[in-house]
Amino acid sequence: MATSGMTKTTWKLQEIVAHASNVSALALGKSSGRLLATGGEDCRVNLWSVNKPNCIMSLTGHTSPVESVRFSTSEKLIVAGSQSGSLRVWNMEEAKIQRTLMGHKANVCSLDFHPYGEFVASGSLDTNIKLWDIRRKGCVFRYKGHTQAVRCLRFSPDGKWLASSSDDHTVKLWDLSAGKLMAEFVEHTGPVQIVEFHPNEYLLASASGDRTVRFWDLEKFQSVGCMEGEATPFRSILFSSDGGCLFCGGREALRVYGWEPERCFDTVPVAWGKVSDLSICSNQLIGVSCSQSNVSSFVVDLNRVKMTGSGTVGALPKDSPVTQPAPTGSSLRRNYERPSTTCTKPKRVSPTSDDEEKESRAEIQNPEDYKEIFQPKNAISRTPPRNSEPFPAPPEDDATVVREAVPAAPEAATPAPPTKKNCEQLHKPPIAASTPTVCPDPPVTPAVSSSPPVISAARNEPIGLKVADFLPVVKGSPPAEVVDEDAVCQIRKGHDTMCMVLTSRMRNLDTVRAVWSTGDVKTSMDSAVAVNDLSVVVDLLNIINQKASLWKLDLCLSVLPQIDKLLQSKYESYMQTGCVSLKLLLQRFLPLITDMLSAPPSVGVDISREERLTKCKLCYKQLKSLYMLVKSRAAQSGRYGSAFRELQLLMSGLE
């Protein structure tokens, strides 16, 4: 590591253009921390070596966007789940498809490999969890219990248990050998995005949309800690190698937590945005995030992160690295035993078409990197990748290098076989269409084309922008030196307008808050609608969505027209709030509405029933209108397409 780089705690490693379309799934190899898999809306899975700009291998076969990816413990296998509900398993050492598994009725949201057997667990939007034997192409068992999408699955280190988390706010623990539910944790008040087992002890961590991280004792099946009050939910968590602390990836920071008692050891600012996965390599924490078709990787030097001691937040002095502590709870609970366990034999075999497996390909994009990682010379057993040196921090004064990525193969369901000319360049005979396609490694050239570049982050510091860089260029006149007064004047042009907008919003919020203090939720929503400010409606719905008991049938009449506006909004946060509100409304009131409308007329006069029937008719009419919008948006690809498809399933009773 460069001397000047030793002063850095975090830095951006690189940015790559990973797919021809939006990236929809990311996963790091946990054993090495140096392999990265990306899934895209182009239906491909691309394989990368962290800190290298070129795609190693492109895996094809899926016919719908890839929703989730996961490496096996040995990093020999990789599994990907799609929006159509299918799974495909590739063997990366042999560069070929190994299994195609069909059975889910909706998006595959979560995956995990069993640590000792050749088994894969998958969780879906259809609320089911399936355990697959990839040797026999069969479904071993189906675990039913969640009522909404299963967002995360993790096998315990000894391979005996499976933990699952869901949008239904619960964490469940399943016994694999008995095939039944062992425990259910219901303390979260929001969707639970991720769970993670402690590497040694009977301890489980979970992170939820309610912006809390909870720790669960797996001997007593009870909560032993809860960290609350974060600004945004955590999207990824990971125990340290020795199990002494928990790393949590937030929107723009890494937080380091301990438990019993719960406390924050350190907060490290990292500009990684919505980090999707974490891994540890050579005492460095690697984090990856995506934005549209780009994927960025970041490094946190754990030698400079506080992972024990009091709850004081802040980095250590630069010249005093900390040695890692012993596991926090080693004296409090049992440790896992790791026998070579297996799962129950398959009870039934699901049919899989051989034609589907022939259409799935593992296309090698970079032969040199592929051989270095997956086929090392004279290696009896592979430990991927061989290079175990830490990633060097960029020198402070290096110029930023912009390089163009070697793009993955063009978007297609089945890649074309190599041409004769390409094969002659490799000094090999033409390759049959049924074998993995090996292509030469194109040279890296300066970024002069119109395609997005790979950005190698050579610095973390500002690059010396001037005031004039923020101002519009006047055509036909040479650039002139802008004095500070003129620059500030131009920058402040929109300031007064923005202040007026924010002042107006604050006034509207004060009006709604005054009504809210009376405890009347319906009147509060009516007042938010009356001020004609959709942002205030969003703020109020975000509060109401956290507590389903606040929803009443009267409130639905006020909210449904606003949900229509939110689902058609150009703002991502508005659309997300609208989807959450509509889902809660459907789960709570759609059965009531349909039952009321289908019930026979009552005998005699029942005013309350007539009023309720009238409200149900109005709600039904608004829901029918919304259903057409949801149905049209369900065909979209990506995250919001998934949300609208889930709403379409919930609204199917309206047809």
XYZ file of C-alpha atoms in Angstrom:
655
model
C 0.000 0.000 0.000
C 1.261 3.430 -0.914
C 2.502 5.555 1.941
C 0.146 8.380 1.111
C -2.736 5.906 0.966
C -2.192 4.805 4.554
C -3.970 7.898 5.816
C -7.241 6.901 4.180
C -10.024 5.117 6.016
C -12.399 4.799 3.039
C -12.092 5.200 -0.700
C -13.915 4.420 -3.918
C -12.247 1.523 -5.686
C -13.814 1.790 -9.129
C -16.994 2.207 -11.150
C -17.940 -0.073 -14.024
C -20.711 -0.211 -16.600
C -21.984 -3.665 -15.705
C -24.907 -4.188 -18.107
C -26.522 -2.811 -21.217
C -29.582 -1.981 -19.095
C -30.316 -1.314 -15.419
C -28.622 -3.464 -12.782
C -31.221 -5.292 -10.678
C -29.108 -7.567 -8.403
C -25.648 -7.563 -6.802
C -23.708 -10.145 -4.775
C -20.135 -10.395 -3.477
C -18.345 -13.695 -2.883
C -18.125 -14.033 0.910
C -15.128 -16.402 0.978
C -12.751 -14.255 -1.030
C -14.393 -10.826 -1.084
C -12.957 -10.448 -4.590
C -15.677 -11.881 -6.828
C -18.715 -9.837 -7.843
C -21.863 -11.019 -9.627
C -24.302 -8.569 -11.209
C -27.781 -9.345 -12.524
C -29.521 -7.034 -14.958
C -32.776 -6.238 -16.672
C -31.066 -7.550 -19.836
C -31.662 -11.053 -18.335
C -27.907 -11.684 -17.938
C -25.658 -12.454 -14.988
C -22.168 -10.980 -15.374
C -19.161 -12.046 -13.308
C -16.369 -9.636 -12.308
C -13.135 -9.623 -10.341
C -13.293 -6.681 -7.911
C -10.992 -3.826 -8.990
C -10.625 -5.174 -12.550
C -12.511 -3.358 -15.314
C -13.407 -6.256 -17.616
C -16.232 -8.790 -17.380
C -14.869 -12.314 -16.810
C -17.946 -14.291 -17.764
C -21.496 -13.588 -18.938
C -24.205 -16.110 -18.028
C -27.332 -16.321 -20.176
C -30.502 -18.361 -20.148
C -33.027 -16.289 -18.218
C -35.789 -14.796 -20.336
C -36.891 -12.186 -17.764
C -34.902 -9.692 -15.651
C -32.662 -11.162 -12.946
C -33.960 -10.333 -9.443
C -31.382 -12.025 -7.163
C -27.934 -13.671 -7.311
C -25.840 -15.614 -4.782
C -22.460 -17.395 -4.704
C -21.933 -20.784 -3.072
C -19.554 -20.958 -0.098
C -16.745 -22.327 -2.287
C -17.515 -19.726 -4.994
C -17.589 -22.550 -7.529
C -21.336 -22.214 -8.168
C -23.619 -19.245 -8.658
C -27.420 -19.176 -8.651
C -29.705 -16.492 -10.084
C -33.464 -16.025 -9.745
C -35.649 -14.161 -12.211
C -38.919 -12.254 -12.347
C -40.614 -15.246 -13.962
C -39.916 -17.418 -10.887
C -37.182 -19.623 -12.378
C -33.720 -20.361 -10.942
C -30.559 -21.204 -12.840
C -27.363 -22.608 -11.335
C -24.048 -22.285 -13.195
C -20.753 -24.086 -12.518
C -18.108 -21.408 -13.013
C -15.106 -23.762 -12.998
C -16.608 -25.816 -15.813
C -18.115 -22.722 -17.471
C -21.524 -24.295 -18.038
C -25.105 -24.343 -16.801
C -25.679 -26.983 -14.134
C -29.398 -26.776 -13.327
C -32.593 -24.991 -14.300
C -35.211 -25.060 -11.527
C -38.849 -24.099 -12.066
C -41.579 -23.858 -9.451
C -42.180 -20.351 -8.109
C -45.203 -18.449 -9.374
C -43.658 -14.963 -9.067
C -40.338 -13.112 -8.690
C -37.493 -14.876 -6.881
C -36.510 -12.217 -4.309
C -33.888 -14.088 -2.208
C -31.425 -16.978 -2.482
C -28.848 -18.808 -0.391
C -26.626 -21.894 -0.745
C -26.495 -24.535 1.974
C -22.973 -24.442 3.517
C -22.320 -28.215 3.302
C -24.728 -29.810 0.847
C -25.590 -29.055 -2.758
C -28.859 -27.387 -1.843
C -30.301 -23.956 -2.616
C -33.072 -22.093 -0.791
C -35.218 -19.574 -2.664
C -37.793 -17.066 -1.430
C -40.361 -15.480 -3.681
C -42.968 -12.802 -4.101
C -45.463 -15.683 -4.007
C -44.649 -15.893 -0.209
C -43.224 -19.438 -0.502
C -39.755 -20.698 0.450
C -38.426 -23.681 -1.503
C -35.445 -25.903 -0.777
C -33.895 -27.406 -3.922
C -31.557 -30.368 -4.441
C -29.495 -29.167 -7.410
C -28.066 -32.652 -8.018
C -31.499 -34.149 -8.707
C -33.194 -31.037 -10.120
C -35.867 -31.393 -7.467
C -37.675 -29.406 -4.810
C -36.947 -31.007 -1.440
C -39.417 -29.047 0.656
C -41.685 -26.026 0.629
C -41.927 -23.825 3.728
C -45.203 -21.890 4.048
C -45.894 -19.281 6.681
C -45.043 -15.826 5.373
C -47.925 -13.735 4.063
C -45.883 -11.366 1.882
C -42.704 -11.415 -0.225
C -39.689 -13.242 1.269
C -36.839 -10.712 1.055
C -33.871 -12.597 2.561
C -32.791 -16.182 3.316
C -29.760 -17.364 5.284
C -28.623 -20.849 6.319
C -27.076 -21.178 9.775
C -23.311 -21.877 9.848
C -23.940 -25.512 10.866
C -26.466 -25.977 8.055
C -29.325 -27.105 10.348
C -31.526 -23.995 10.267
C -32.831 -21.540 7.725
C -33.740 -17.944 8.655
C -36.157 -15.953 6.516
C -37.323 -12.337 6.562
C -40.320 -10.861 4.820
C -42.347 -7.780 3.992
C -44.886 -9.075 6.545
C -42.609 -7.625 9.306
C -41.547 -11.070 10.616
C -38.386 -13.132 10.905
C -38.884 -16.907 10.912
C -36.494 -19.715 11.838
C -36.993 -23.108 10.169
C -35.650 -26.526 11.180
C -34.419 -28.167 7.963
C -34.395 -31.768 9.167
C -37.867 -31.573 10.727
C -39.239 -29.341 7.979
C -41.124 -27.095 10.397
C -41.122 -23.636 11.951
C -38.945 -23.358 15.069
C -39.495 -19.723 16.046
C -41.081 -16.505 14.817
C -39.897 -13.006 15.753
C -42.571 -10.317 15.367
C -41.096 -7.249 17.088
C -40.269 -5.395 13.855
C -42.888 -2.873 12.697
C -41.763 -2.636 9.077
C -40.639 -4.935 6.242
C -37.526 -6.923 7.225
C -35.021 -6.635 4.374
C -32.127 -8.750 5.625
C -31.049 -11.312 8.253
C -27.580 -12.601 9.105
C -26.328 -15.377 11.404
C -23.426 -14.801 13.801
C -20.454 -16.832 12.492
C -19.950 -18.684 15.794
C -22.734 -18.151 18.337
C -26.456 -18.878 18.458
C -27.262 -15.274 17.501
C -29.179 -13.730 14.611
C -29.285 -10.095 13.421
C -32.041 -8.502 11.334
C -32.509 -5.074 9.726
C -35.925 -3.649 8.882
C -37.675 -0.827 7.090
C -38.670 0.442 10.555
C -35.033 1.689 10.706
C -33.979 -0.689 13.492
C -31.437 -3.479 13.793
C -32.379 -6.271 16.205
C -30.367 -9.108 17.725
C -32.042 -12.453 18.547
C -30.823 -15.136 20.967
C -31.381 -18.508 19.258
C -31.311 -20.503 22.494
C -33.998 -18.522 24.323
C -35.654 -17.258 21.097
C -35.925 -13.688 22.346
C -34.561 -10.241 21.522
C -31.276 -9.310 23.221
C -30.750 -5.883 21.643
C -32.236 -3.243 19.384
C -30.532 -0.273 17.727
C -33.086 2.413 16.828
C -33.364 5.838 15.296
C -31.350 5.585 12.090
C -32.234 8.083 9.340
C -32.711 5.391 6.659
C -33.100 1.594 6.751
C -29.986 -0.550 6.352
C -29.788 -2.485 3.075
C -26.901 -4.771 4.066
C -25.411 -6.122 7.305
C -22.419 -8.355 8.017
C -20.810 -9.713 11.168
C -17.068 -9.168 11.534
C -14.826 -12.171 10.878
C -14.487 -12.941 14.597
C -18.114 -12.091 15.354
C -17.203 -9.247 17.710
C -19.361 -6.593 16.026
C -21.929 -6.046 13.282
C -21.243 -3.863 10.219
C -24.348 -2.081 8.873
C -24.356 -0.364 5.491
C -26.472 2.800 5.566
C -27.240 5.350 2.880
C -23.977 7.287 3.217
C -22.199 5.668 6.173
C -20.986 2.448 7.748
C -22.106 1.895 11.346
C -20.421 -0.578 13.693
C -22.682 -2.036 16.394
C -22.258 -4.179 19.477
C -24.905 -5.896 21.588
C -25.496 -6.841 25.230
C -25.524 -3.936 25.804
C -26.385 -2.499 22.399
C -24.123 0.394 21.409
C -22.519 2.041 18.392
C -18.734 1.624 18.317
C -18.094 3.801 15.271
C -19.714 5.678 12.391
C -17.652 5.948 9.202
C -18.892 8.230 6.366
C -18.790 6.372 3.018
C -20.227 7.895 -0.164
C -21.551 4.592 -1.513
C -25.226 5.571 -1.723
C -27.554 2.569 -1.323
C -24.992 -0.147 -0.629
C -26.329 -3.547 -1.731
C -23.806 -6.051 -0.337
C -20.784 -6.236 1.987
C -17.839 -8.605 2.273
C -14.509 -8.733 4.133
C -11.142 -9.256 2.437
C -7.670 -8.818 4.008
C -9.070 -6.795 6.930
C -10.845 -4.489 4.497
C -14.602 -4.145 4.166
C -15.764 -4.182 0.540
C -19.123 -2.598 -0.318
C -20.896 -2.485 -3.686
C -23.789 -0.326 -4.889
C -25.514 0.304 -8.212
C -27.137 3.174 -10.045
C -28.897 2.369 -13.319
C -26.348 0.351 -15.372
C -23.316 1.345 -13.255
C -21.852 -0.584 -10.316
C -19.436 1.021 -7.831
C -17.172 -0.657 -5.292
C -15.819 0.917 -2.089
C -13.214 -0.037 0.515
C -13.190 0.630 4.268
C -9.889 -0.043 6.062
C -10.944 -1.956 9.187
C -7.580 -1.245 10.839
C -8.823 2.321 11.229
C -12.381 1.529 12.364
C -13.347 1.221 16.020
C -14.867 -2.219 16.627
C -14.832 -2.467 20.424
C -14.945 -0.313 23.565
C -17.437 2.356 24.608
C -20.198 3.669 22.407
C -18.256 6.781 21.400
C -18.860 7.547 17.756
C -15.921 8.606 15.648
C -12.813 7.307 13.961
C -9.642 6.489 15.825
C -6.529 8.628 15.676
C -4.643 7.941 12.484
C -1.638 6.395 14.220
C -3.460 4.019 16.571
C -5.068 1.018 14.827
C -7.200 -1.261 16.978
C -6.784 -4.978 17.382
C -9.994 -6.929 16.988
C -11.693 -8.080 20.190
C -12.836 -11.503 21.159
C -16.456 -12.303 20.242
C -18.810 -10.324 22.442
C -21.103 -13.065 23.643
C -18.809 -16.096 23.691
C -19.507 -16.729 27.368
C -23.264 -16.192 27.075
C -24.467 -18.740 24.521
C -23.590 -21.894 22.619
C -21.403 -22.050 19.524
C -22.337 -23.853 16.314
C -21.031 -27.317 15.668
C -20.124 -27.838 12.039
C -20.588 -31.484 11.074
C -20.871 -32.348 7.414
C -24.654 -32.313 7.459
C -27.064 -32.943 4.636
C -30.729 -32.199 4.130
C -33.704 -34.473 3.747
C -33.873 -36.543 0.562
C -36.098 -35.110 -2.140
C -39.739 -35.944 -1.744
C -40.589 -35.146 -5.348
C -38.789 -34.199 -8.530
C -39.973 -31.261 -10.582
C -39.616 -31.735 -14.336
C -36.986 -29.617 -16.061
C -36.668 -29.310 -19.796
C -33.239 -30.254 -21.189
C -33.805 -27.730 -23.977
C -33.890 -24.933 -21.388
C -30.491 -25.991 -20.051
C -29.011 -26.116 -23.558
C -30.140 -22.540 -24.155
C -28.407 -21.375 -20.975
C -24.786 -20.482 -21.587
C -21.673 -19.433 -19.683
C -19.824 -17.184 -22.102
C -16.233 -16.381 -21.094
C -15.435 -12.733 -21.831
C -11.895 -12.527 -20.445
C -9.918 -15.809 -20.734
C -6.845 -14.602 -18.814
C -8.767 -13.491 -15.710
C -10.967 -16.587 -15.931
C -7.973 -18.963 -15.909
C -6.285 -17.047 -13.090
C -9.339 -17.262 -10.836
C -11.038 -20.543 -11.701
C -8.292 -22.689 -13.213
C -5.019 -21.952 -11.362
C -2.086 -24.077 -12.446
C -1.181 -27.158 -10.392
C -4.041 -26.460 -7.976
C -5.642 -29.457 -6.307
C -8.386 -27.399 -4.683
C -9.174 -23.791 -5.563
C -9.128 -20.967 -3.025
C -10.564 -18.098 -5.095
C -9.032 -15.783 -6.031
C -5.369 -16.467 -5.302
C -4.387 -12.835 -4.769
C -4.920 -12.071 -1.060
C -3.206 -8.681 -0.922
C -5.367 -5.791 0.352
C -6.716 -3.297 -2.150
C -4.361 -0.282 -2.191
C -5.708 3.159 -1.408
C -5.263 5.652 -4.268
C -2.492 8.252 -3.809
C -3.791 11.685 -2.889
C -2.262 13.451 -5.895
C -2.900 10.989 -8.734
C -4.759 12.258 -11.774
C -8.163 10.700 -12.338
C -7.985 7.934 -14.949
C -11.008 7.382 -17.157
C -11.144 4.052 -18.977
C -13.754 2.421 -21.138
C -15.218 -0.890 -20.075
C -15.015 -3.981 -22.201
C -18.770 -4.416 -22.646
C -20.511 -7.669 -21.972
C -21.918 -9.582 -24.905
C -24.860 -7.840 -26.606
C -28.301 -8.292 -25.129
C -29.799 -11.554 -26.417
C -31.436 -14.661 -25.036
C -28.763 -16.923 -26.593
C -25.291 -15.579 -27.494
C -24.096 -16.099 -31.035
C -21.184 -18.520 -31.592
C -17.786 -16.952 -32.307
C -16.842 -16.124 -35.864
C -14.068 -17.885 -37.692
C -11.965 -14.736 -37.648
C -12.155 -14.447 -33.845
C -11.233 -18.083 -33.418
C -8.192 -17.709 -35.663
C -7.027 -14.847 -33.443
C -7.004 -17.246 -30.512
C -5.057 -19.842 -32.613
C -7.824 -22.332 -31.937
C -10.213 -24.212 -34.249
C -13.794 -22.939 -34.464
C -15.769 -23.708 -31.301
C -18.989 -25.695 -31.501
C -22.161 -23.857 -30.567
C -22.845 -26.248 -27.690
C -19.649 -25.366 -25.802
C -18.905 -22.226 -23.733
C -17.832 -19.384 -26.007
C -14.311 -18.080 -25.386
C -13.566 -14.627 -26.778
C -10.274 -12.716 -26.789
C -9.686 -9.989 -24.247
C -10.019 -6.692 -26.162
C -7.482 -4.003 -25.326
C -8.491 -1.238 -22.951
C -8.680 2.072 -24.815
C -9.195 5.660 -23.694
C -12.820 6.662 -23.254
C -13.514 8.470 -26.525
C -16.715 6.676 -27.547
C -20.248 7.615 -26.614
C -20.749 4.624 -24.301
C -20.520 5.263 -20.537
C -16.975 4.968 -19.203
C -15.489 2.967 -16.394
C -14.448 5.500 -13.785
C -11.406 4.468 -11.812
C -11.604 6.416 -8.575
C -8.055 7.645 -8.227
C -8.847 10.307 -5.661
C -11.283 11.066 -2.902
C -10.588 14.797 -2.856
C -12.172 17.672 -4.869
C -10.551 18.182 -8.273
C -10.286 21.960 -8.116
C -13.592 23.213 -9.546
C -13.979 26.937 -10.031
C -17.061 29.072 -9.479
C -17.453 29.427 -13.257
C -17.848 25.629 -13.580
C -21.297 25.929 -11.969
C -22.502 28.718 -14.305
C -24.021 28.404 -17.808
C -21.747 28.970 -20.787
C -22.684 31.927 -22.993
C -22.439 30.978 -26.679
C -20.366 33.137 -28.989
C -18.344 34.834 -26.272
C -14.959 33.839 -24.877
C -14.886 32.637 -21.275
C -14.384 35.545 -18.910
C -13.207 35.570 -15.345
C -16.240 35.752 -13.059
C -15.897 37.827 -9.948
C -17.257 36.437 -6.695
C -20.085 38.978 -6.398
C -21.506 38.140 -9.840
C -21.195 34.403 -9.224
C -22.981 34.575 -5.884
C -25.696 36.742 -7.426
C -26.372 34.164 -10.164
C -26.328 31.253 -7.735
C -28.796 33.058 -5.438
C -31.335 33.648 -8.231
C -33.461 30.663 -7.274
C -32.816 30.956 -3.543
C -35.767 33.227 -2.724
C -38.154 31.013 -4.684
C -36.973 27.904 -2.857
C -37.339 29.658 0.498
C -40.929 30.562 -0.396
C -41.691 26.933 -1.336
C -40.211 25.576 1.886
C -41.967 28.222 3.992
C -45.287 27.340 2.386
C -44.713 23.644 3.029
C -43.821 24.319 6.654
C -47.025 26.319 7.079
C -49.075 23.491 5.578
C -47.400 20.938 7.839
C -48.169 23.069 10.879
C -51.839 23.137 9.822
C -51.972 19.348 9.491
C -50.064 18.825 12.729
C -52.575 20.965 14.653
C -55.392 18.675 13.478
C -53.275 15.553 14.046
C -52.839 16.484 17.724
C -56.595 15.968 18.218
C -56.192 12.294 17.297
C -58.513 12.419 14.270
C -56.579 10.748 11.436
C -59.360 11.148 8.842
C -59.666 14.910 9.413
C -55.876 15.214 9.348
C -55.759 13.574 5.917
C -58.610 15.790 4.686
C -56.691 18.871 5.813
C -53.555 17.613 4.016
C -55.595 17.144 0.830
C -57.185 20.584 1.250
C -53.869 22.465 1.249
C -53.271 21.039 -2.250
C -49.658 20.064 -1.546
C -48.889 16.459 -2.510
C -45.637 16.479 -0.532
C -47.620 17.009 2.688
C -49.878 14.064 1.788
C -46.759 11.921 1.300
C -45.371 12.980 4.694
C -48.638 12.064 6.408
C -48.979 8.725 4.592
C -45.435 7.759 5.577
C -46.508 8.108 9.221
C -49.823 6.285 8.792
C -48.162 3.433 6.868
C -46.047 2.602 9.913
C -49.156 1.601 11.892
C -51.798 -0.414 10.048
C -54.324 -0.018 12.889
C -54.778 3.670 11.950
C -56.431 2.693 8.677
C -60.240 2.951 8.620
C -62.756 2.664 5.791
C -63.460 6.419 5.964
C -59.756 7.100 5.539
C -59.688 4.971 2.375
C -62.163 7.280 0.665
C -59.827 10.241 1.241
C -56.588 8.409 0.416
C -57.494 6.498 -2.768
C -57.654 9.592 -5.067
C -54.291 10.699 -3.660
C -52.776 7.247 -4.281
C -53.819 7.607 -7.928
C -51.747 10.807 -8.141
C -48.776 9.252 -6.324
C -48.606 6.196 -8.605
C -48.422 8.495 -11.630
C -45.864 10.836 -10.062
C -42.437 11.340 -11.616
C -40.850 11.264 -8.150
C -39.561 7.883 -6.981
C -40.354 8.503 -3.307
C -43.952 9.490 -4.107
C -44.503 6.344 -6.182
C -42.998 4.172 -3.446
C -45.274 5.694 -0.781
C -48.292 5.200 -3.039
C -47.442 1.497 -3.564
C -47.016 0.884 0.182
C -50.284 2.668 1.035
C -52.263 0.804 -1.611
C -50.858 -2.548 -0.480
C -51.836 -1.888 3.147
C -55.289 -0.740 2.088
C -55.864 -3.838 -0.067
C -54.702 -6.253 2.628
C -56.910 -4.670 5.260
C -60.093 -3.728 3.397
C -60.418 -5.553 0.068
C -61.938 -8.710 1.676
C -64.411 -6.503 3.582
C -65.372 -4.577 0.446
C -65.920 -7.689 -1.684
C -67.866 -9.437 1.101
C -70.145 -6.414 1.587
C -70.875 -6.090 -2.139
C -71.570 -9.805 -2.584
C -73.766 -10.144 0.548
C -77.564 -10.429 0.063
C -79.663 -7.347 0.915
C -80.502 -6.959 4.578
C -84.044 -7.336 5.918
C -85.396 -4.230 7.570
C -83.683 -0.893 8.134
C -80.011 -0.950 9.130
C -78.627 2.569 8.719
C -75.054 1.753 9.764
C -74.924 -1.158 7.323
C -76.285 1.013 4.510
C -73.648 3.655 5.213
C -70.925 1.040 5.226
C -72.242 -0.435 1.970
C -72.210 3.003 0.341
C -68.588 3.536 1.381
C -67.634 0.097 0.064
C -69.231 0.887 -3.298
C -67.274 4.142 -3.571
C -64.024 2.428 -2.615
C -64.688 -0.374 -5.103
C -65.218 2.140 -7.898
C -61.941 3.910 -7.097
C -60.068 0.608 -6.809
C -61.358 -0.502 -10.231
C -59.972 2.717 -11.694
C -56.643 2.159 -9.950
C -56.542 -1.465 -11.116
C -56.298 -0.399 -14.764
C -53.301 1.800 -13.910
C -51.615 -0.955 -11.876
C -52.224 -3.512 -14.620
C -50.617 -1.267 -17.255
C -47.553 -0.630 -15.062
C -47.110 -4.313 -14.106
C -45.497 -5.026 -17.466
C -42.567 -2.753 -16.613
C -39.219 -4.317 -15.766
C -37.164 -3.547 -12.679
C -38.027 -2.846 -9.065
C -41.214 -0.873 -9.704
C -42.474 -3.444 -12.159
C -42.192 -5.961 -9.313
C -44.139 -3.683 -6.946
C -46.949 -3.201 -9.478
C -47.080 -6.946 -10.198
C -47.498 -7.591 -6.473
C -50.336 -5.054 -6.373
C -51.901 -6.683 -9.418
C -51.936 -10.034 -7.600
C -53.610 -8.441 -4.578
C -56.209 -6.733 -6.791
C -57.018 -9.822 -8.863
C -60.240 -10.246 -6.862
C -61.630 -7.109 -8.511
C -61.893 -8.832 -11.903
